[in-house]
């Protein structure tokens, strides 16, 4: 007795569309046809179809199944390779779940790495600081990003921070000089406590690229008066 396409699909627990697709990609050989033109499948087709479905259910792609050929034996190396891929996927998904848990607990933004996201959710962090952290998370390497995380976590805001944030672009020279003088001691303390913020040795795209990108970030985020204050602080230090 021979089975129709619908019958063999039902026996294998798959769909007519899947059976036809397996024919199209060469995974399942075409059966003979009856005089009326209808396909007639035998046991060999059912066994092959069940193997294809089993391997697909395990996670093999159709090209991978095709690469195994017609051997219905035990594809040990392919199974080991798939097991390694699945282990890596599980590890990645577990890491993502941990990150999602932290984001949900802290109501943190999703555009920052895990070590920075909880800090960005804290009250008092300005939008400019947050955007700076987002950019630095892509420009700097792990050591500098970790140092910035420690800085924002362990350093409470000071009054001059708000003054700097609200400094208008047309602030006069006396105002800028005074603000730089008052910010310099805090900047010196930060540089001493968190020297890693200036570590570009592990920047993913190299030190030169990191320096240029930091400059671009500062010019994009801060107005001319704020940039002038930064230059003055650097000179004082």
XYZ file of C-alpha atoms in Angstrom:
237
model
C 0.000 0.000 0.000
C 1.223 3.492 -0.822
C 0.440 6.725 1.023
C -0.658 10.030 -0.415
C 1.166 13.271 0.372
C -1.451 14.188 2.949
C -1.285 10.759 4.577
C 2.492 10.658 4.875
C 2.485 14.205 6.280
C -0.012 13.120 8.933
C 2.009 9.977 9.738
C 5.171 12.049 10.190
C 3.416 14.756 12.204
C 4.259 17.498 9.763
C 2.463 19.580 7.143
C 1.827 19.235 3.454
C 3.742 22.453 2.929
C 6.781 21.042 4.759
C 6.756 17.844 2.676
C 6.612 19.859 -0.549
C 9.408 22.141 0.686
C 11.618 19.134 1.473
C 11.091 17.984 -2.110
C 11.986 21.448 -3.447
C 15.283 21.651 -1.525
C 16.251 18.063 -2.323
C 15.969 16.619 1.173
C 13.163 14.200 0.328
C 13.242 12.325 -2.992
C 10.193 12.570 -5.184
C 8.084 9.376 -5.118
C 6.619 7.584 -8.078
C 3.232 8.655 -9.284
C 0.117 6.662 -9.924
C -1.394 6.609 -13.398
C -3.737 9.383 -12.242
C -0.743 11.600 -11.402
C -0.965 11.385 -7.612
C 2.224 10.716 -5.657
C 2.582 7.428 -3.827
C 4.933 7.277 -0.850
C 6.448 4.170 0.679
C 8.144 3.213 3.932
C 11.524 4.597 2.810
C 9.952 8.013 2.315
C 8.326 7.875 5.737
C 11.601 6.910 7.431
C 13.457 9.696 5.632
C 10.749 12.232 6.451
C 10.738 11.239 10.119
C 14.535 11.628 10.248
C 14.353 15.086 8.684
C 11.672 16.156 11.146
C 13.565 14.716 14.108
C 16.794 16.507 13.174
C 14.902 19.759 12.553
C 13.192 19.454 15.924
C 16.606 18.992 17.559
C 17.700 22.291 16.069
C 19.521 21.402 12.856
C 18.942 23.707 9.915
C 17.851 22.252 6.587
C 21.283 22.956 5.019
C 22.909 21.087 7.922
C 20.556 18.149 7.409
C 21.320 18.175 3.702
C 25.053 18.130 4.460
C 24.595 14.881 6.408
C 23.516 13.188 3.191
C 21.403 10.066 3.068
C 23.221 8.304 5.898
C 20.601 7.395 8.475
C 23.181 6.408 11.054
C 24.438 8.301 14.088
C 25.893 11.718 13.051
C 28.028 12.023 16.175
C 30.143 15.018 15.193
C 27.135 16.973 13.961
C 25.330 16.236 17.207
C 28.338 17.321 19.259
C 28.617 20.540 17.254
C 24.936 21.263 17.776
C 25.241 20.523 21.488
C 28.066 23.077 21.758
C 25.985 25.661 19.871
C 23.019 25.052 22.161
C 25.206 25.360 25.264
C 26.475 28.734 24.033
C 22.917 29.818 23.256
C 21.703 28.799 26.704
C 24.567 30.714 28.332
C 23.727 33.796 26.260
C 20.027 33.556 27.126
C 20.793 33.137 30.829
C 22.995 36.248 30.693
C 20.225 38.143 28.926
C 17.727 37.102 31.596
C 20.029 38.380 34.323
C 20.384 41.688 32.487
C 16.611 41.917 31.981
C 16.084 41.269 35.679
C 18.442 44.103 36.591
C 16.808 46.446 34.076
C 13.338 45.677 35.431
C 14.385 46.010 39.076
C 16.204 49.283 38.544
C 13.904 50.737 35.847
C 17.163 51.219 33.967
C 17.639 52.209 30.319
C 18.264 49.449 27.814
C 21.035 51.157 25.834
C 23.754 50.720 28.462
C 25.874 47.735 29.521
C 24.838 45.992 32.764
C 27.439 47.716 34.951
C 26.200 51.167 33.936
C 22.445 50.654 33.530
C 21.510 50.698 37.261
C 23.546 53.878 37.784
C 21.830 55.674 34.919
C 18.456 54.954 36.530
C 19.374 56.793 39.720
C 17.912 60.203 40.438
C 20.175 63.175 39.874
C 21.932 61.892 36.781
C 21.469 64.461 34.019
C 20.445 63.569 30.481
C 23.843 64.813 29.287
C 25.691 62.548 31.722
C 23.537 59.621 30.647
C 24.218 60.260 26.966
C 27.919 60.591 27.753
C 27.844 57.195 29.468
C 26.040 55.619 26.516
C 28.712 56.897 24.124
C 31.599 55.910 26.411
C 30.222 52.377 26.765
C 30.874 51.928 23.035
C 34.131 53.892 22.774
C 36.051 52.750 25.855
C 37.245 49.320 26.900
C 36.101 47.318 29.950
C 38.636 48.890 32.337
C 37.615 52.481 31.651
C 33.890 51.637 31.545
C 34.251 49.922 34.921
C 36.063 52.963 36.301
C 33.254 55.246 35.117
C 30.727 52.910 36.745
C 32.628 53.171 40.042
C 32.847 56.959 39.656
C 29.123 57.500 39.129
C 28.219 54.978 41.818
C 30.598 56.211 44.519
C 30.759 59.962 43.888
C 27.765 61.999 45.089
C 26.751 65.099 43.112
C 28.264 68.411 44.247
C 26.703 71.888 43.860
C 29.107 72.902 41.099
C 27.833 70.001 38.984
C 24.465 71.703 38.643
C 26.128 75.039 37.911
C 28.156 73.423 35.154
C 25.100 71.691 33.725
C 23.152 74.976 33.627
C 26.031 77.129 32.366
C 24.761 79.108 29.343
C 26.809 79.027 26.140
C 27.399 82.785 26.321
C 28.676 82.815 29.928
C 31.301 85.526 30.383
C 34.948 84.785 31.014
C 34.837 85.669 34.708
C 31.994 83.202 35.292
C 33.798 80.454 33.400
C 37.083 81.071 35.204
C 35.388 81.091 38.614
C 33.523 77.861 37.899
C 36.684 76.150 36.693
C 38.529 77.198 39.867
C 35.776 75.713 42.048
C 35.452 72.510 40.006
C 39.178 71.805 39.819
C 39.519 70.301 43.351
C 36.685 67.843 42.650
C 38.181 66.972 39.266
C 41.564 66.381 40.915
C 39.985 64.054 43.480
C 38.172 62.118 40.761
C 41.392 61.714 38.763
C 43.187 60.390 41.852
C 40.429 58.039 42.989
C 39.489 56.710 39.555
C 42.596 56.758 37.344
C 41.086 54.054 35.162
C 38.752 56.537 33.465
C 41.736 57.679 31.397
C 42.845 54.143 30.504
C 42.478 53.726 26.755
C 44.744 50.697 26.471
C 41.856 48.251 25.935
C 39.620 50.511 23.835
C 38.038 48.176 21.255
C 38.951 50.352 18.255
C 42.328 51.542 19.494
C 43.580 54.506 21.513
C 43.683 57.045 18.668
C 40.107 56.308 17.664
C 39.014 56.512 21.303
C 40.650 59.938 21.763
C 39.020 61.307 18.627
C 35.655 59.856 19.600
C 35.832 61.284 23.118
C 36.518 64.701 21.611
C 33.564 64.343 19.257
C 31.313 63.278 22.135
C 32.304 66.232 24.303
C 31.765 68.726 21.469
C 28.352 67.246 20.705
C 27.114 67.172 24.298
C 28.497 70.382 25.809
C 28.163 73.997 24.811
C 31.175 76.290 24.123
C 31.226 77.730 27.646
C 31.193 74.271 29.232
C 33.973 73.117 26.908
C 36.006 76.188 27.877
C 35.542 75.348 31.560
C 36.819 71.811 30.885
C 39.909 73.211 29.161
C 40.539 75.550 32.098
C 40.162 72.684 34.606
C 42.629 70.598 32.611
C 45.119 73.487 32.679
C 44.671 73.918 36.449
C 45.333 70.226 37.011
